[in-house]
Short mmCIF file of C-alpha atoms and ligand atoms in Angstrom, two decimals:
data_model
loop_
_atom_site.label_atom_id
_atom_site.label_comp_id
_atom_site.label_asym_id
_atom_site.label_seq_id
_atom_site.Cartn_x
_atom_site.Cartn_y
_atom_site.Cartn_z
CA MET A 1 154.77 -76.78 -43.59
CA ASN A 2 156.29 -79.25 -41.15
CA VAL A 3 156.18 -78.74 -37.39
CA SER A 4 159.66 -77.26 -36.98
CA HIS A 5 159.02 -74.70 -39.72
CA LYS A 6 155.78 -73.79 -38.04
CA LEU A 7 157.56 -73.29 -34.72
CA LEU A 8 160.20 -71.16 -36.37
CA LEU A 9 157.51 -69.04 -37.92
CA LEU A 10 155.73 -68.69 -34.58
CA LEU A 11 158.91 -67.68 -32.82
CA ALA A 12 159.79 -65.35 -35.60
CA VAL A 13 156.59 -63.36 -35.73
CA SER A 14 156.90 -59.71 -34.86
CA LEU A 15 153.65 -58.37 -33.61
CA VAL A 16 152.98 -56.45 -30.46
CA LEU A 17 149.76 -57.41 -28.75
CA ALA A 18 148.15 -55.34 -26.06
CA PRO A 19 148.60 -56.92 -22.60
CA ALA A 20 144.88 -57.65 -22.27
CA ALA A 21 144.86 -59.51 -25.57
CA ALA A 22 147.92 -61.53 -24.67
CA SER A 23 146.49 -62.95 -21.44
CA ALA A 24 142.87 -63.93 -20.87
CA ALA A 25 141.84 -63.35 -24.46
CA ASP A 26 144.52 -65.56 -26.00
CA ASP A 27 141.98 -68.03 -27.34
CA LYS A 28 140.31 -65.17 -29.14
CA VAL A 29 143.47 -64.30 -31.03
CA LEU A 30 143.44 -65.27 -34.69
CA VAL A 31 146.55 -65.23 -36.86
CA CYS A 32 146.74 -65.50 -40.64
CA ALA A 33 150.36 -66.10 -41.60
CA GLY A 34 152.41 -66.56 -44.73
CA GLY A 35 150.16 -65.05 -47.38
CA LYS A 36 150.58 -62.25 -49.86
CA MET A 37 148.70 -59.23 -48.59
CA TYR A 38 147.18 -56.18 -50.27
CA GLN A 39 146.48 -53.80 -47.39
CA SER A 40 144.40 -51.60 -49.69
CA PRO A 41 143.57 -51.50 -53.40
CA THR A 42 146.40 -49.05 -54.04
CA ALA A 43 149.04 -50.69 -51.81
CA LYS A 44 152.01 -52.71 -53.01
CA PRO A 45 151.68 -56.33 -51.94
CA ILE A 46 153.45 -57.54 -48.80
CA GLU A 47 154.85 -61.02 -49.31
CA ASN A 48 154.86 -63.53 -46.46
CA ALA A 49 152.54 -61.33 -44.44
CA ILE A 50 151.20 -61.94 -40.97
CA VAL A 51 147.96 -60.46 -39.65
CA VAL A 52 147.08 -60.78 -35.97
CA MET A 53 143.50 -60.19 -34.89
CA SER A 54 142.14 -59.86 -31.38
CA ASP A 55 138.97 -58.43 -29.84
CA GLY A 56 137.50 -57.94 -33.30
CA LYS A 57 140.30 -55.65 -34.45
CA ILE A 58 143.51 -56.03 -36.39
CA SER A 59 146.11 -55.81 -33.64
CA GLY A 60 149.12 -56.10 -35.92
CA VAL A 61 150.26 -56.49 -39.50
CA ALA A 62 153.80 -57.31 -40.57
CA ASN A 63 156.03 -59.23 -42.91
CA GLN A 64 158.84 -61.53 -41.93
CA ALA A 65 161.51 -58.87 -42.33
CA GLU A 66 160.06 -57.03 -39.31
CA ILE A 67 159.93 -60.04 -37.04
CA LYS A 68 160.85 -59.50 -33.39
CA TYR A 69 158.11 -60.77 -31.11
CA LYS A 70 156.45 -64.00 -30.13
CA LEU A 71 152.85 -64.93 -30.75
CA PRO A 72 150.64 -65.92 -27.82
CA ALA A 73 150.75 -69.70 -27.60
CA LEU A 74 147.01 -70.09 -27.73
CA ALA A 75 146.46 -68.08 -30.89
CA LEU A 76 144.43 -69.88 -33.53
CA GLN A 77 146.67 -69.91 -36.55
CA LEU A 78 145.45 -70.08 -40.13
CA ASP A 79 147.94 -71.30 -42.67
CA CYS A 80 147.70 -68.55 -45.27
CA ARG A 81 150.77 -69.57 -47.28
CA GLY A 82 150.10 -69.37 -51.01
CA LYS A 83 146.95 -67.32 -50.29
CA VAL A 84 146.15 -63.67 -50.86
CA ILE A 85 144.84 -61.50 -48.03
CA VAL A 86 142.58 -58.50 -48.68
CA ALA A 87 140.01 -56.56 -46.65
CA GLY A 88 136.48 -57.93 -46.17
CA PHE A 89 134.11 -57.34 -49.07
CA TRP A 90 130.93 -55.28 -49.19
CA ASN A 91 127.98 -56.26 -51.34
CA SER A 92 126.03 -53.00 -51.52
CA HIS A 93 122.94 -54.51 -53.19
CA ILE A 94 121.36 -57.69 -51.86
CA HIS A 95 117.94 -58.91 -50.67
CA PHE A 96 116.69 -61.48 -48.19
CA GLU A 97 113.68 -62.60 -50.20
CA THR A 98 112.79 -66.10 -51.42
CA GLY A 99 113.90 -68.79 -48.98
CA TRP A 100 114.58 -66.39 -46.12
CA GLN A 101 111.08 -66.29 -44.60
CA ASN A 102 110.67 -66.94 -40.86
CA ALA A 103 114.25 -65.99 -40.11
CA ALA A 104 113.32 -65.36 -36.48
CA GLU A 105 112.39 -69.05 -35.93
CA ALA A 106 114.55 -70.86 -38.49
CA PRO A 107 117.14 -73.24 -37.00
CA ALA A 108 120.52 -71.52 -36.63
CA ALA A 109 122.25 -74.13 -38.81
CA GLN A 110 119.79 -73.50 -41.63
CA LEU A 111 120.31 -69.74 -41.44
CA GLU A 112 124.09 -70.18 -41.35
CA ALA A 113 123.97 -72.43 -44.42
CA LEU A 114 121.87 -69.86 -46.30
CA LEU A 115 124.19 -67.01 -45.32
CA GLN A 116 127.20 -69.04 -46.47
CA GLU A 117 125.64 -70.02 -49.75
CA MET A 118 124.59 -66.50 -50.71
CA LEU A 119 127.13 -64.25 -49.00
CA THR A 120 129.96 -65.39 -46.77
CA ARG A 121 131.45 -67.95 -49.17
CA TRP A 122 131.90 -65.06 -51.60
CA GLY A 123 133.78 -62.98 -49.03
CA PHE A 124 131.04 -60.59 -47.92
CA THR A 125 131.52 -59.20 -44.42
CA THR A 126 129.15 -56.23 -44.86
CA VAL A 127 125.98 -56.16 -46.95
CA TRP A 128 123.24 -53.68 -47.80
CA ASP A 129 119.75 -55.17 -48.04
CA LEU A 130 118.02 -52.79 -50.46
CA GLY A 131 114.48 -53.83 -49.68
CA SER A 132 112.99 -57.01 -48.21
CA MET A 133 110.53 -57.49 -45.37
CA PRO A 134 112.13 -55.30 -42.65
CA SER A 135 111.01 -57.48 -39.70
CA ASN A 136 112.59 -60.54 -41.32
CA THR A 137 115.90 -58.87 -42.17
CA LEU A 138 116.06 -57.33 -38.69
CA ALA A 139 115.59 -60.85 -37.24
CA ILE A 140 118.55 -62.14 -39.28
CA ARG A 141 120.63 -59.19 -38.15
CA ARG A 142 119.69 -59.76 -34.51
CA ARG A 143 120.71 -63.43 -34.65
CA VAL A 144 124.01 -62.61 -36.39
CA GLU A 145 124.89 -59.78 -34.00
CA SER A 146 124.09 -61.89 -30.92
CA GLY A 147 126.76 -64.35 -32.08
CA GLU A 148 124.24 -67.16 -32.57
CA VAL A 149 124.70 -67.32 -36.36
CA PRO A 150 127.97 -66.47 -38.14
CA GLY A 151 127.27 -63.86 -40.78
CA PRO A 152 128.06 -60.48 -42.26
CA LYS A 153 127.20 -57.06 -40.87
CA ILE A 154 123.76 -56.30 -42.29
CA LEU A 155 122.59 -52.80 -43.20
CA MET A 156 119.12 -52.28 -44.54
CA ALA A 157 117.27 -49.71 -46.63
CA GLY A 158 113.47 -49.39 -46.62
CA ASP A 159 111.65 -49.25 -49.97
CA ILE A 160 109.26 -46.61 -51.27
CA PHE A 161 107.41 -47.06 -54.58
CA PRO A 162 105.61 -44.48 -56.73
CA LYS A 163 101.78 -44.46 -56.67
CA ALA A 164 100.46 -47.26 -58.92
CA GLY A 165 104.02 -48.42 -59.39
CA HIS A 166 103.90 -52.03 -58.24
CA PRO A 167 106.66 -53.64 -60.36
CA VAL A 168 105.41 -56.61 -62.38
CA TYR A 169 108.16 -58.88 -61.07
CA LEU A 170 106.99 -58.56 -57.46
CA PRO A 171 104.01 -60.74 -56.37
CA ALA A 172 100.73 -58.86 -56.85
CA GLU A 173 99.56 -59.78 -53.34
CA MET A 174 102.65 -58.20 -51.77
CA GLN A 175 101.77 -54.99 -49.90
CA LEU A 176 104.14 -52.30 -51.15
CA PRO A 177 104.58 -48.85 -49.59
CA GLU A 178 103.50 -46.46 -52.36
CA ALA A 179 103.87 -42.71 -51.82
CA ALA A 180 101.38 -40.48 -53.62
CA THR A 181 102.59 -37.20 -52.09
CA PRO A 182 105.79 -35.70 -50.64
CA GLN A 183 104.15 -35.83 -47.18
CA GLU A 184 103.52 -39.56 -47.48
CA ALA A 185 107.10 -40.18 -48.62
CA ALA A 186 108.44 -38.18 -45.68
CA GLN A 187 106.25 -40.14 -43.23
CA MET A 188 107.30 -43.49 -44.66
CA THR A 189 110.95 -42.50 -44.37
CA GLN A 190 110.44 -41.49 -40.74
CA GLY A 191 108.78 -44.86 -40.15
CA TYR A 192 111.81 -46.73 -41.49
CA ILE A 193 114.17 -44.68 -39.34
CA LYS A 194 112.06 -45.50 -36.26
CA MET A 195 112.19 -49.18 -37.21
CA GLY A 196 115.99 -49.05 -36.97
CA LEU A 197 116.78 -49.21 -40.70
CA ASP A 198 119.95 -47.59 -42.03
CA GLY A 199 118.93 -46.05 -45.34
CA LEU A 200 116.24 -45.62 -47.97
CA LYS A 201 115.62 -47.02 -51.44
CA LEU A 202 113.31 -45.17 -53.81
CA PHE A 203 111.83 -46.80 -56.90
CA THR A 204 112.15 -43.66 -59.03
CA GLY A 205 111.27 -45.94 -61.93
CA ALA A 206 109.00 -48.98 -61.52
CA TYR A 207 108.97 -51.61 -64.28
CA MET A 208 105.41 -52.40 -65.40
CA GLY A 209 106.09 -54.94 -68.16
CA ALA A 210 104.28 -54.05 -71.39
CA LYS A 211 102.97 -50.83 -69.83
CA PRO A 212 105.16 -47.70 -69.48
CA VAL A 213 107.56 -47.37 -66.55
CA VAL A 214 105.97 -45.47 -63.63
CA ASN A 215 108.34 -42.77 -62.38
CA MET A 216 108.39 -41.10 -58.98
CA ASP A 217 108.01 -37.30 -59.07
CA THR A 218 111.09 -35.31 -58.09
CA ALA A 219 109.16 -33.51 -55.31
CA ILE A 220 108.39 -36.89 -53.70
CA VAL A 221 112.01 -38.00 -54.08
CA LYS A 222 113.24 -34.79 -52.50
CA ALA A 223 110.86 -35.00 -49.51
CA ALA A 224 112.09 -38.51 -48.69
CA VAL A 225 115.75 -37.62 -49.29
CA ASP A 226 115.51 -34.60 -46.97
CA VAL A 227 114.22 -36.73 -44.08
CA ALA A 228 116.87 -39.44 -44.63
CA HIS A 229 119.71 -36.94 -45.00
CA ALA A 230 118.66 -35.12 -41.83
CA GLN A 231 119.47 -38.40 -40.03
CA GLY A 232 122.70 -38.90 -42.01
CA GLN A 233 121.20 -41.84 -43.91
CA PRO A 234 122.03 -42.65 -47.54
CA VAL A 235 119.36 -42.91 -50.25
CA PHE A 236 119.52 -45.46 -53.06
CA THR A 237 117.43 -45.46 -56.21
CA HIS A 238 116.17 -48.17 -58.48
CA PRO A 239 116.10 -45.94 -61.57
CA GLN A 240 114.82 -48.31 -64.33
CA ASN A 241 114.98 -45.65 -67.07
CA ARG A 242 116.41 -42.22 -67.88
CA ALA A 243 113.56 -40.31 -66.19
CA GLY A 244 114.17 -42.47 -63.12
CA VAL A 245 117.82 -41.41 -63.09
CA ASP A 246 117.02 -37.75 -63.67
CA ASN A 247 114.29 -37.53 -61.00
CA ALA A 248 116.57 -39.30 -58.54
CA LEU A 249 119.50 -36.97 -59.25
CA ASN A 250 117.31 -33.86 -59.13
CA GLY A 251 115.88 -35.05 -55.82
CA GLY A 252 119.34 -35.55 -54.32
CA VAL A 253 119.61 -39.37 -54.23
CA ASP A 254 123.09 -40.70 -53.29
CA ILE A 255 123.43 -44.05 -55.04
CA LEU A 256 122.14 -45.56 -58.29
CA ALA A 257 121.44 -49.18 -57.31
CA HIS A 258 121.73 -50.27 -60.97
CA THR A 259 123.00 -49.19 -64.33
CA ILE A 260 120.28 -48.43 -66.94
CA PRO A 261 121.33 -50.60 -69.90
CA THR A 262 117.96 -50.42 -71.68
CA GLU A 263 118.70 -46.73 -72.26
CA GLY A 264 122.05 -47.54 -73.87
CA SER A 265 124.10 -44.93 -72.01
CA PHE A 266 124.04 -42.05 -69.57
CA SER A 267 123.87 -38.58 -71.13
CA ALA A 268 126.79 -36.17 -70.70
CA GLU A 269 124.54 -34.03 -68.47
CA GLU A 270 123.68 -37.01 -66.27
CA LEU A 271 127.35 -37.98 -65.90
CA ALA A 272 128.28 -34.40 -65.03
CA GLN A 273 125.46 -34.14 -62.48
CA MET A 274 126.38 -37.50 -60.92
CA LYS A 275 129.97 -36.35 -60.64
CA ARG A 276 128.99 -32.97 -59.18
CA GLN A 277 126.70 -34.58 -56.60
CA GLN A 278 129.22 -37.39 -55.94
CA THR A 279 126.60 -40.01 -56.68
CA ALA A 280 127.82 -43.60 -56.42
CA MET A 281 126.79 -46.33 -58.84
CA ILE A 282 126.27 -50.07 -58.41
CA PRO A 283 126.69 -51.87 -61.76
CA THR A 284 124.68 -55.13 -61.13
CA LEU A 285 125.87 -56.38 -64.53
CA THR A 286 125.12 -60.08 -63.91
CA LEU A 287 121.51 -59.11 -63.22
CA TRP A 288 121.08 -58.24 -66.89
CA THR A 289 121.68 -61.90 -67.81
CA THR A 290 118.86 -63.02 -65.49
CA VAL A 291 116.00 -60.70 -66.47
CA VAL A 292 115.77 -61.69 -70.15
CA SER A 293 116.20 -65.13 -71.73
CA ASP A 294 117.44 -64.19 -75.22
CA PRO A 295 121.28 -64.46 -75.14
CA ALA A 296 121.61 -61.70 -77.75
CA VAL A 297 119.58 -59.30 -75.59
CA GLN A 298 121.53 -60.32 -72.49
CA ASP A 299 124.74 -59.56 -74.34
CA ARG A 300 123.47 -56.15 -75.49
CA LEU A 301 122.37 -55.19 -71.95
CA VAL A 302 125.66 -56.30 -70.39
CA ARG A 303 127.64 -54.36 -73.00
CA ALA A 304 125.59 -51.22 -72.34
CA GLY A 305 126.01 -51.65 -68.57
CA VAL A 306 129.77 -52.08 -68.98
CA ASP A 307 129.91 -48.93 -71.14
CA GLU A 308 127.96 -47.01 -68.49
CA VAL A 309 130.43 -48.10 -65.83
CA LYS A 310 133.33 -47.08 -68.09
CA SER A 311 131.82 -43.66 -68.78
CA TYR A 312 131.28 -42.93 -65.08
CA LEU A 313 134.77 -44.11 -64.16
CA ALA A 314 136.16 -41.80 -66.83
CA GLU A 315 134.46 -38.94 -64.94
CA GLY A 316 136.14 -40.12 -61.74
CA GLY A 317 132.87 -41.50 -60.34
CA THR A 318 132.53 -43.93 -57.43
CA ILE A 319 131.60 -47.55 -58.21
CA LEU A 320 130.27 -49.82 -55.44
CA PHE A 321 130.13 -53.58 -55.91
CA GLY A 322 126.63 -55.07 -55.83
CA THR A 323 124.81 -57.97 -57.45
CA ASP A 324 121.14 -57.90 -56.39
CA VAL A 325 121.49 -61.46 -55.05
CA GLY A 326 118.46 -62.64 -53.18
CA PHE A 327 116.38 -61.11 -55.97
CA GLN A 328 118.40 -62.89 -58.66
CA SER A 329 119.85 -66.28 -57.78
CA LYS A 330 123.34 -66.24 -59.34
CA TYR A 331 125.20 -66.17 -56.03
CA ASP A 332 128.57 -66.91 -57.64
CA THR A 333 130.35 -63.57 -58.12
CA THR A 334 132.77 -64.82 -60.81
CA GLN A 335 130.71 -63.51 -63.72
CA GLU A 336 130.22 -60.08 -62.11
CA PHE A 337 134.01 -59.73 -61.72
CA GLU A 338 134.49 -60.83 -65.32
CA PHE A 339 131.98 -58.22 -66.56
CA MET A 340 133.39 -55.47 -64.31
CA GLY A 341 136.87 -56.39 -65.56
CA ARG A 342 135.80 -55.24 -69.04
CA ALA A 343 135.53 -51.69 -67.66
CA MET A 344 137.76 -51.66 -64.57
CA THR A 345 141.19 -52.71 -63.38
CA TRP A 346 141.43 -55.35 -60.65
CA ARG A 347 142.45 -52.60 -58.22
CA GLU A 348 139.35 -50.55 -59.11
CA ILE A 349 137.20 -53.64 -58.58
CA LEU A 350 138.86 -54.32 -55.22
CA ALA A 351 138.17 -50.67 -54.27
CA SER A 352 134.47 -51.16 -55.17
CA LEU A 353 134.43 -54.08 -52.70
CA THR A 354 136.38 -52.41 -49.88
CA THR A 355 137.59 -48.80 -49.66
CA ASN A 356 134.86 -47.22 -51.79
CA PRO A 357 131.92 -48.46 -49.69
CA ALA A 358 133.85 -47.87 -46.45
CA ALA A 359 134.39 -44.23 -47.44
CA PHE A 360 130.97 -43.72 -48.99
CA PHE A 361 129.03 -45.20 -46.06
CA LYS A 362 131.30 -43.56 -43.47
CA ALA A 363 132.76 -46.75 -41.99
CA PRO A 364 136.33 -45.54 -41.41
CA MET A 365 137.38 -48.72 -39.54
CA LYS A 366 136.63 -50.90 -42.56
CA GLY A 367 138.06 -51.38 -46.05
CA ARG A 368 141.77 -51.77 -45.32
CA VAL A 369 144.00 -54.33 -43.59
CA GLU A 370 145.78 -52.09 -41.11
CA LYS A 371 146.49 -52.07 -37.41
CA GLY A 372 143.48 -50.81 -35.44
CA MET A 373 140.96 -51.49 -38.20
CA ASP A 374 138.06 -53.94 -37.89
CA ALA A 375 139.34 -57.48 -38.41
CA ASP A 376 137.27 -58.10 -41.55
CA LEU A 377 139.36 -60.07 -44.06
CA VAL A 378 139.04 -62.22 -47.12
CA VAL A 379 141.70 -64.86 -47.77
CA LEU A 380 141.73 -65.79 -51.46
CA ASP A 381 143.12 -68.96 -53.04
CA ALA A 382 144.60 -66.98 -55.95
CA ASP A 383 145.82 -63.48 -56.79
CA PRO A 384 143.28 -61.06 -58.34
CA ALA A 385 146.17 -59.19 -59.95
CA VAL A 386 146.55 -62.21 -62.24
CA ASP A 387 142.84 -62.64 -63.01
CA VAL A 388 139.96 -60.56 -61.56
CA ARG A 389 137.84 -63.72 -61.30
CA ASN A 390 140.17 -64.82 -58.49
CA LEU A 391 138.24 -62.36 -56.27
CA ALA A 392 135.57 -65.10 -56.19
CA LYS A 393 137.99 -67.83 -55.05
CA VAL A 394 137.49 -67.43 -51.32
CA LYS A 395 139.27 -69.70 -48.85
CA TYR A 396 138.32 -67.91 -45.61
CA THR A 397 136.00 -65.07 -44.75
CA ILE A 398 136.79 -63.42 -41.43
CA ARG A 399 134.54 -60.89 -39.71
CA ALA A 400 135.55 -59.11 -36.50
CA GLY A 401 138.41 -61.60 -36.05
CA LYS A 402 136.17 -64.68 -36.34
CA ILE A 403 136.07 -67.13 -39.23
CA ILE A 404 132.57 -66.95 -40.70
CA TYR A 405 133.37 -69.08 -43.76
CA SER A 406 136.04 -71.66 -44.36
CA LYS A 407 136.23 -73.56 -47.66
CA LYS A 408 136.23 -77.32 -47.11
ZN1 ZN B 1 117.49 -55.12 -55.83
#
């Protein structure tokens, strides 16, 4: 765009800004202009769209046909022509494990680089840490929320394991909270709530390698769920096997943090119960290519996971995007979108990244690009309607009206 075109566009823009935003806060106004915008997964695209963000919120959305007003001169303008604008993404299953130690003392630049590499360059503006060292994750969150380090909104669930259920893939020396009784599980849950965590994750099935999976009793699940639900907090499960799914569902868990591909499929009863209880499911399909080395086994697990996603969608179930990054190291989301695309439309995948988690986790100001909503956006280099893998081609990630990732 040459200068005169840019001026014309500026003069032509039609958005009303609140008086406060138009004066002292002008330098905090961010504009993304000229892109194709999907305001929600079900919306028709708006061509040549303009989004104005100020004070962390979306203060206006329009297309050129509605143009009447002038932008504040000091607004920071992003050239979004040829790009595709969608709401900020949620990754509802991550960890801050290897490489994230000492987050409280790490240099800010190092922390920012790590957050970009794992999360913000893939468009994530809100993430759920489903079990890491709480003090470390809380330190990252503190430094992000203070404005020192650009990063996503971080929510965290505390882990509880079954007695003698220390998964083989976690270091033996790691101290894990194992609950032997319902009382212990309830106490541990209360402890996490006091710590300031946002949810709970129960290992209703713990993987023991050559030995049988250790499952958590339903009574223990239920005791923990009751305490979390009393505080309005969601409960995730790592199910591992069919018994892990069933105990979790019978105990009232809200979200399956994985599919269970080693079991081949969910039973009709499980699908019906999940639907009845409005349980959400996180596919983590890429994970199944990282836990075994034999390509034939990887392929079988991914196929089973895809079929499980398909079967739950057919019931009308809720799918939440999540990859287990930080435990597994494939940060690139391209493959996950490709796998999900075998079971879901691009609009269903976009919903799993935006409106589904916003609704499920009761964040009504997130998930859509509309006036008054949080200014969390992803600007893509290509249209996901053409190829779902384009959801991984992120040009800018914007959280609360600030650019937290910009592709070089
Ligand atoms: Zn995980």
